[in-house]
mmCIF file of C-alpha atoms in Angstrom:
data_model
loop_
_atom_site.group_PDB
_atom_site.id
_atom_site.type_symbol
_atom_site.label_atom_id
_atom_site.label_comp_id
_atom_site.label_asym_id
_atom_site.label_seq_id
_atom_site.Cartn_x
_atom_site.Cartn_y
_atom_site.Cartn_z
ATOM 1 C CA MET W 30 8.450 2.307 -14.834
ATOM 2 C CA LYS W 31 5.444 0.406 -16.158
ATOM 3 C CA ARG W 32 6.116 -2.404 -13.670
ATOM 4 C CA LEU W 33 6.313 0.056 -10.773
ATOM 5 C CA LYS W 34 3.057 1.637 -11.879
ATOM 6 C CA GLY W 35 1.470 -1.811 -11.997
ATOM 7 C CA LEU W 36 2.625 -2.597 -8.461
ATOM 8 C CA TYR W 37 1.316 0.756 -7.259
ATOM 9 C CA MET W 38 -2.104 0.176 -8.792
ATOM 10 C CA LYS W 39 -2.220 -3.344 -7.344
ATOM 11 C CA TYR W 40 -1.241 -2.396 -3.793
ATOM 12 C CA LYS W 41 -2.250 1.259 -3.429
ATOM 13 C CA HIS W 42 -5.033 0.243 -1.050
ATOM 14 C CA GLY W 43 -2.309 -0.208 1.567
ATOM 15 C CA ILE W 44 -1.387 3.505 1.591
ATOM 16 C CA PRO W 45 -4.069 4.475 4.173
ATOM 17 C CA LEU W 46 -2.685 1.772 6.491
ATOM 18 C CA ILE W 47 0.851 3.149 6.220
ATOM 19 C CA ILE W 48 -0.315 6.712 6.844
ATOM 20 C CA TYR W 49 -2.527 5.733 9.768
ATOM 21 C CA MET W 50 0.176 3.636 11.461
ATOM 22 C CA ALA W 51 2.637 6.526 11.200
ATOM 23 C CA VAL W 52 0.108 8.841 12.865
ATOM 24 C CA TYR W 53 -0.865 6.251 15.475
ATOM 25 C CA LEU W 54 2.694 5.355 16.476
ATOM 26 C CA GLY W 55 3.676 9.009 16.684
ATOM 27 C CA TRP W 56 0.640 9.884 18.798
ATOM 28 C CA PHE W 57 1.071 6.843 21.062
ATOM 29 C CA THR W 58 4.782 7.550 21.558
ATOM 30 C CA TRP W 59 3.932 11.084 22.637
ATOM 31 C CA LEU W 60 1.350 9.749 25.100
ATOM 32 C CA GLU W 61 3.862 7.323 26.612
ATOM 33 C CA LYS W 62 6.549 9.994 26.998
ATOM 34 C CA ARG W 63 4.411 12.857 28.216
ATOM 35 C CA SER W 64 4.890 13.793 31.838
ATOM 36 C CA GLN W 65 1.571 13.198 33.562
ATOM 37 C CA LYS W 66 1.383 13.309 37.354
ATOM 38 C CA ASP W 67 -2.384 13.427 37.627
ATOM 39 C CA TYR W 68 -4.219 10.576 35.996
ATOM 40 C CA THR W 69 -7.288 8.462 36.628
ATOM 41 C CA LEU W 70 -6.384 5.312 38.521
ATOM 42 C CA ILE W 71 -8.119 2.295 37.009
ATOM 43 C CA HIS W 72 -8.929 -0.507 39.433
ATOM 44 C CA VAL W 73 -11.894 -2.791 40.105
ATOM 45 C CA GLY W 74 -12.386 -5.398 42.802
ATOM 46 C CA ALA W 75 -11.988 -8.296 40.382
ATOM 47 C CA ASP W 76 -8.374 -7.237 39.721
ATOM 48 C CA ASP W 77 -7.412 -8.352 43.230
ATOM 49 C CA TYR W 78 -8.514 -11.931 42.530
ATOM 50 C CA ILE W 79 -6.505 -12.422 39.348
ATOM 51 C CA PRO W 80 -3.092 -13.965 40.059
ATOM 52 C CA PHE W 81 0.082 -12.971 38.297
ATOM 53 C CA CYS W 82 0.900 -15.727 35.783
ATOM 54 C CA GLU W 83 4.007 -14.954 33.744
ATOM 55 C CA VAL W 84 3.538 -17.700 31.138
ATOM 56 C CA PHE W 85 0.773 -15.589 29.589
ATOM 57 C CA VAL W 86 3.468 -13.243 28.293
ATOM 58 C CA VAL W 87 3.722 -15.684 25.361
ATOM 59 C CA PRO W 88 0.241 -15.031 23.889
ATOM 60 C CA TYR W 89 0.642 -11.359 24.810
ATOM 61 C CA PHE W 90 3.685 -11.065 22.534
ATOM 62 C CA LEU W 91 2.056 -13.282 19.876
ATOM 63 C CA TRP W 92 -0.558 -10.528 19.509
ATOM 64 C CA PHE W 93 1.847 -8.482 17.377
ATOM 65 C CA ALA W 94 2.376 -11.302 14.877
ATOM 66 C CA TYR W 95 -1.296 -12.371 14.973
ATOM 67 C CA VAL W 96 -2.792 -9.003 14.061
ATOM 68 C CA ALA W 97 -0.054 -8.249 11.517
ATOM 69 C CA ALA W 98 -0.458 -11.655 9.828
ATOM 70 C CA VAL W 99 -4.238 -11.272 9.490
ATOM 71 C CA VAL W 100 -3.956 -7.747 8.096
ATOM 72 C CA LEU W 101 -1.198 -8.790 5.667
ATOM 73 C CA PHE W 102 -3.210 -11.789 4.443
ATOM 74 C CA LEU W 103 -6.264 -9.628 3.758
ATOM 75 C CA PHE W 104 -4.094 -6.968 2.109
ATOM 76 C CA LEU W 105 -2.722 -9.512 -0.345
ATOM 77 C CA LYS W 106 -5.870 -11.573 -0.920
ATOM 78 C CA ASN W 107 -8.991 -9.423 -0.655
ATOM 79 C CA ARG W 108 -9.105 -5.634 -0.891
ATOM 80 C CA GLN W 109 -12.682 -5.351 0.378
ATOM 81 C CA GLU W 110 -12.033 -7.524 3.429
ATOM 82 C CA PHE W 111 -8.809 -5.615 4.084
ATOM 83 C CA SER W 112 -10.617 -2.270 4.001
ATOM 84 C CA ARG W 113 -13.322 -3.548 6.336
ATOM 85 C CA ALA W 114 -10.735 -4.824 8.822
ATOM 86 C CA CYS W 115 -8.937 -1.474 8.682
ATOM 87 C CA VAL W 116 -12.170 0.404 9.428
ATOM 88 C CA PHE W 117 -12.678 -1.806 12.481
ATOM 89 C CA LEU W 118 -9.101 -1.470 13.744
ATOM 90 C CA PHE W 119 -8.617 2.227 12.973
ATOM 91 C CA THR W 120 -11.862 3.232 14.661
ATOM 92 C CA GLY W 121 -11.071 1.540 17.963
ATOM 93 C CA MET W 122 -7.434 2.652 17.964
ATOM 94 C CA THR W 123 -8.476 6.261 17.330
ATOM 95 C CA ILE W 124 -11.032 6.137 20.162
ATOM 96 C CA PHE W 125 -8.268 4.794 22.417
ATOM 97 C CA LEU W 126 -5.913 7.650 21.464
ATOM 98 C CA ILE W 127 -8.570 10.288 22.083
ATOM 99 C CA ILE W 128 -9.510 8.837 25.484
ATOM 100 C CA SER W 129 -5.858 8.554 26.522
ATOM 101 C CA THR W 130 -5.252 12.161 25.485
ATOM 102 C CA LEU W 131 -8.282 13.687 27.219
ATOM 103 C CA TRP W 132 -8.461 11.365 30.243
ATOM 104 C CA PRO W 133 -4.949 10.187 31.203
ATOM 105 C CA ASN W 134 -5.244 6.870 33.025
ATOM 106 C CA GLY W 135 -3.079 4.182 34.558
ATOM 107 C CA HIS W 136 -2.961 1.384 37.124
ATOM 108 C CA HIS W 137 -0.894 0.105 40.071
ATOM 109 C CA LEU W 138 -1.411 -3.614 39.448
ATOM 110 C CA ARG W 139 2.160 -4.679 38.736
ATOM 111 C CA PRO W 140 3.897 -6.473 41.629
ATOM 112 C CA ALA W 141 6.802 -4.532 43.145
ATOM 113 C CA VAL W 142 8.971 -7.653 43.102
ATOM 114 C CA MET W 143 8.756 -10.573 40.690
ATOM 115 C CA PRO W 144 7.558 -13.669 42.578
ATOM 116 C CA ARG W 145 9.834 -15.934 40.512
ATOM 117 C CA ASP W 146 12.856 -15.757 38.234
ATOM 118 C CA ASN W 147 12.510 -17.568 34.922
ATOM 119 C CA ILE W 148 12.461 -16.842 31.210
ATOM 120 C CA PHE W 149 8.829 -15.748 31.334
ATOM 121 C CA THR W 150 9.238 -13.288 34.234
ATOM 122 C CA GLN W 151 12.311 -11.915 32.464
ATOM 123 C CA ALA W 152 10.186 -11.355 29.349
ATOM 124 C CA VAL W 153 7.533 -9.611 31.455
ATOM 125 C CA SER W 154 10.203 -7.380 33.051
ATOM 126 C CA PHE W 155 11.429 -6.459 29.581
ATOM 127 C CA LEU W 156 7.869 -5.633 28.529
ATOM 128 C CA TRP W 157 7.271 -3.462 31.575
ATOM 129 C CA LYS W 158 10.437 -1.475 30.890
ATOM 130 C CA MET W 159 9.232 -0.764 27.371
ATOM 131 C CA ASP W 160 5.571 -0.142 28.197
ATOM 132 C CA THR W 161 4.458 2.122 31.034
ATOM 133 C CA PRO W 162 1.354 1.224 33.107
ATOM 134 C CA THR W 163 -0.519 4.174 31.583
ATOM 135 C CA ASN W 164 -2.806 4.753 28.580
ATOM 136 C CA LEU W 165 -4.808 1.606 29.170
ATOM 137 C CA TRP W 166 -8.451 2.207 28.465
ATOM 138 C CA PRO W 167 -9.884 0.507 26.466
ATOM 139 C CA SER W 168 -7.382 -2.303 25.911
ATOM 140 C CA ILE W 169 -6.115 -2.245 22.339
ATOM 141 C CA HIS W 170 -4.697 -5.747 22.819
ATOM 142 C CA VAL W 171 -8.233 -6.937 23.518
ATOM 143 C CA TYR W 172 -9.946 -4.850 20.843
ATOM 144 C CA ASN W 173 -7.519 -5.664 18.026
ATOM 145 C CA SER W 174 -7.517 -9.367 18.941
ATOM 146 C CA MET W 175 -11.284 -9.345 18.501
ATOM 147 C CA GLY W 176 -10.873 -7.440 15.234
ATOM 148 C CA ALA W 177 -8.363 -9.944 13.886
ATOM 149 C CA HIS W 178 -10.577 -12.881 14.830
ATOM 150 C CA PHE W 179 -13.690 -11.271 13.339
ATOM 151 C CA ALA W 180 -11.723 -10.687 10.136
ATOM 152 C CA VAL W 181 -10.670 -14.350 10.036
ATOM 153 C CA MET W 182 -14.208 -15.584 10.670
ATOM 154 C CA SER W 183 -15.648 -13.262 8.012
ATOM 155 C CA SER W 184 -13.005 -13.888 5.349
ATOM 156 C CA ALA W 185 -13.852 -16.017 2.342
ATOM 157 C CA GLY W 186 -10.234 -17.176 2.361
ATOM 158 C CA PHE W 187 -10.718 -18.909 5.713
ATOM 159 C CA ARG W 188 -14.259 -20.151 5.150
ATOM 160 C CA ASN W 189 -13.166 -23.774 4.706
ATOM 161 C CA ARG W 190 -10.159 -23.573 7.052
ATOM 162 C CA LYS W 191 -11.775 -24.853 10.239
ATOM 163 C CA GLY W 192 -8.437 -25.432 11.955
ATOM 164 C CA ILE W 193 -7.288 -21.863 11.349
ATOM 165 C CA ARG W 194 -10.617 -20.435 12.524
ATOM 166 C CA ILE W 195 -10.476 -22.461 15.744
ATOM 167 C CA ALA W 196 -6.808 -21.586 16.329
ATOM 168 C CA SER W 197 -7.629 -17.917 15.773
ATOM 169 C CA GLY W 198 -10.370 -18.019 18.400
ATOM 170 C CA ILE W 199 -8.129 -19.789 20.927
ATOM 171 C CA LEU W 200 -5.280 -17.341 20.344
ATOM 172 C CA ALA W 201 -7.558 -14.284 20.569
ATOM 173 C CA PHE W 202 -9.057 -15.571 23.826
ATOM 174 C CA SER W 203 -5.586 -16.336 25.230
ATOM 175 C CA ILE W 204 -4.386 -12.834 24.375
ATOM 176 C CA ILE W 205 -7.376 -11.294 26.135
ATOM 177 C CA LEU W 206 -6.642 -13.349 29.261
ATOM 178 C CA SER W 207 -2.944 -12.493 29.062
ATOM 179 C CA THR W 208 -3.579 -8.776 29.475
ATOM 180 C CA MET W 209 -4.908 -9.465 32.981
ATOM 181 C CA PHE W 210 -2.616 -12.319 34.049
ATOM 182 C CA ILE W 211 0.585 -10.370 33.386
ATOM 183 C CA LYS W 212 -0.943 -7.235 34.928
ATOM 184 C CA GLN W 213 -0.941 -5.139 31.787
ATOM 185 C CA HIS W 214 -4.612 -4.269 32.113
ATOM 186 C CA SER W 215 -7.417 -4.052 34.608
ATOM 187 C CA VAL W 216 -10.599 -6.063 34.187
ATOM 188 C CA PHE W 217 -12.207 -2.695 33.455
ATOM 189 C CA ASP W 218 -9.939 -2.117 30.429
ATOM 190 C CA VAL W 219 -10.675 -5.605 29.153
ATOM 191 C CA THR W 220 -14.426 -5.329 29.664
ATOM 192 C CA THR W 221 -14.673 -1.965 27.913
ATOM 193 C CA GLY W 222 -12.466 -3.287 25.093
ATOM 194 C CA ILE W 223 -14.841 -6.220 24.616
ATOM 195 C CA ILE W 224 -17.874 -3.923 24.646
ATOM 196 C CA LEU W 225 -16.314 -1.601 22.076
ATOM 197 C CA GLY W 226 -15.280 -4.564 19.925
ATOM 198 C CA THR W 227 -18.794 -6.017 20.051
ATOM 199 C CA VAL W 228 -20.388 -2.715 19.039
ATOM 200 C CA MET W 229 -17.947 -2.282 16.168
ATOM 201 C CA TYR W 230 -18.533 -5.873 15.047
ATOM 202 C CA VAL W 231 -22.221 -5.107 14.614
ATOM 203 C CA LEU W 232 -21.501 -1.839 12.785
ATOM 204 C CA VAL W 233 -18.737 -3.151 10.517
ATOM 205 C CA TYR W 234 -19.476 -6.834 9.985
ATOM 206 C CA ARG W 235 -23.163 -7.291 10.722
ATOM 207 C CA ARG W 236 -24.669 -4.002 9.556
ATOM 208 C CA GLU W 237 -25.201 -5.098 5.953
ATOM 209 C CA ALA W 238 -26.744 -8.401 7.025
ATOM 210 C CA LEU W 239 -29.015 -6.657 9.524
ATOM 211 C CA LEU W 240 -30.116 -4.078 6.959
ATOM 212 C CA ALA W 241 -30.795 -6.825 4.401
ATOM 213 C CA ALA W 242 -32.852 -8.790 6.933
ATOM 214 C CA ARG W 243 -34.779 -5.647 7.828
ATOM 215 C CA ALA W 244 -35.517 -4.898 4.170
ATOM 216 C CA GLU W 245 -36.648 -8.495 3.650
ATOM 217 C CA ARG W 246 -39.059 -8.257 6.595
ATOM 218 C CA LYS W 247 -40.513 -5.044 5.213
ATOM 219 C CA MET W 248 -40.944 -6.632 1.805
ATOM 220 C CA LYS W 249 -42.746 -9.647 3.282
ATOM 221 C CA LYS W 250 -44.960 -7.356 5.311
ATOM 222 C CA ARG W 251 -45.944 -5.405 2.189
ATOM 223 C CA ILE W 252 -46.670 -8.607 0.281
ATOM 224 C CA SER W 253 -48.851 -9.946 3.100
ATOM 225 C CA ILE W 254 -50.856 -6.715 3.126
#
């Protein structure tokens, strides 16, 4: 009993993550299954210039392991960094759920017939069967990839791991590209995901530094007077 209590005290900071993921998955499943005939069609001109490239299904699927691995590492190594990453991820995911609920959206970007038959197009076909071309805006694949990379770059545990930091950036960038090349998202979804991620980066990761710099400027101004 004492050992169980010790484990609970050591890892209880993970309870909000478990609760939130249960709510998120339930809400998202409902959105995917709900019958919605009228929805906002998302399409911009740039979408027509992006070719279908099935090999990008690899980084797209790696997203699941990438985000999970970063969150798990922070959960085990640094409670403060874990909580900060959760604030970033939960905020964007909740905004996505609210938008998808109030403004149903989707796209018609997927080709009617696969241009080739190989292991990558088969993986894309499997993905498309599991994931409908609805509930797209903003792209959670894009937003959470940014969140995972920001967490890596801000973590003390990766401060001297240049290789990991570079690999994280390459993987995050590849995942963002993959959402467009396998026709999972419109350029609009990706752009708005990047904008949201940038705003949240400032609020979650840069706010303290900005406030400290502001206070320092005020202090110097007072001293000079």
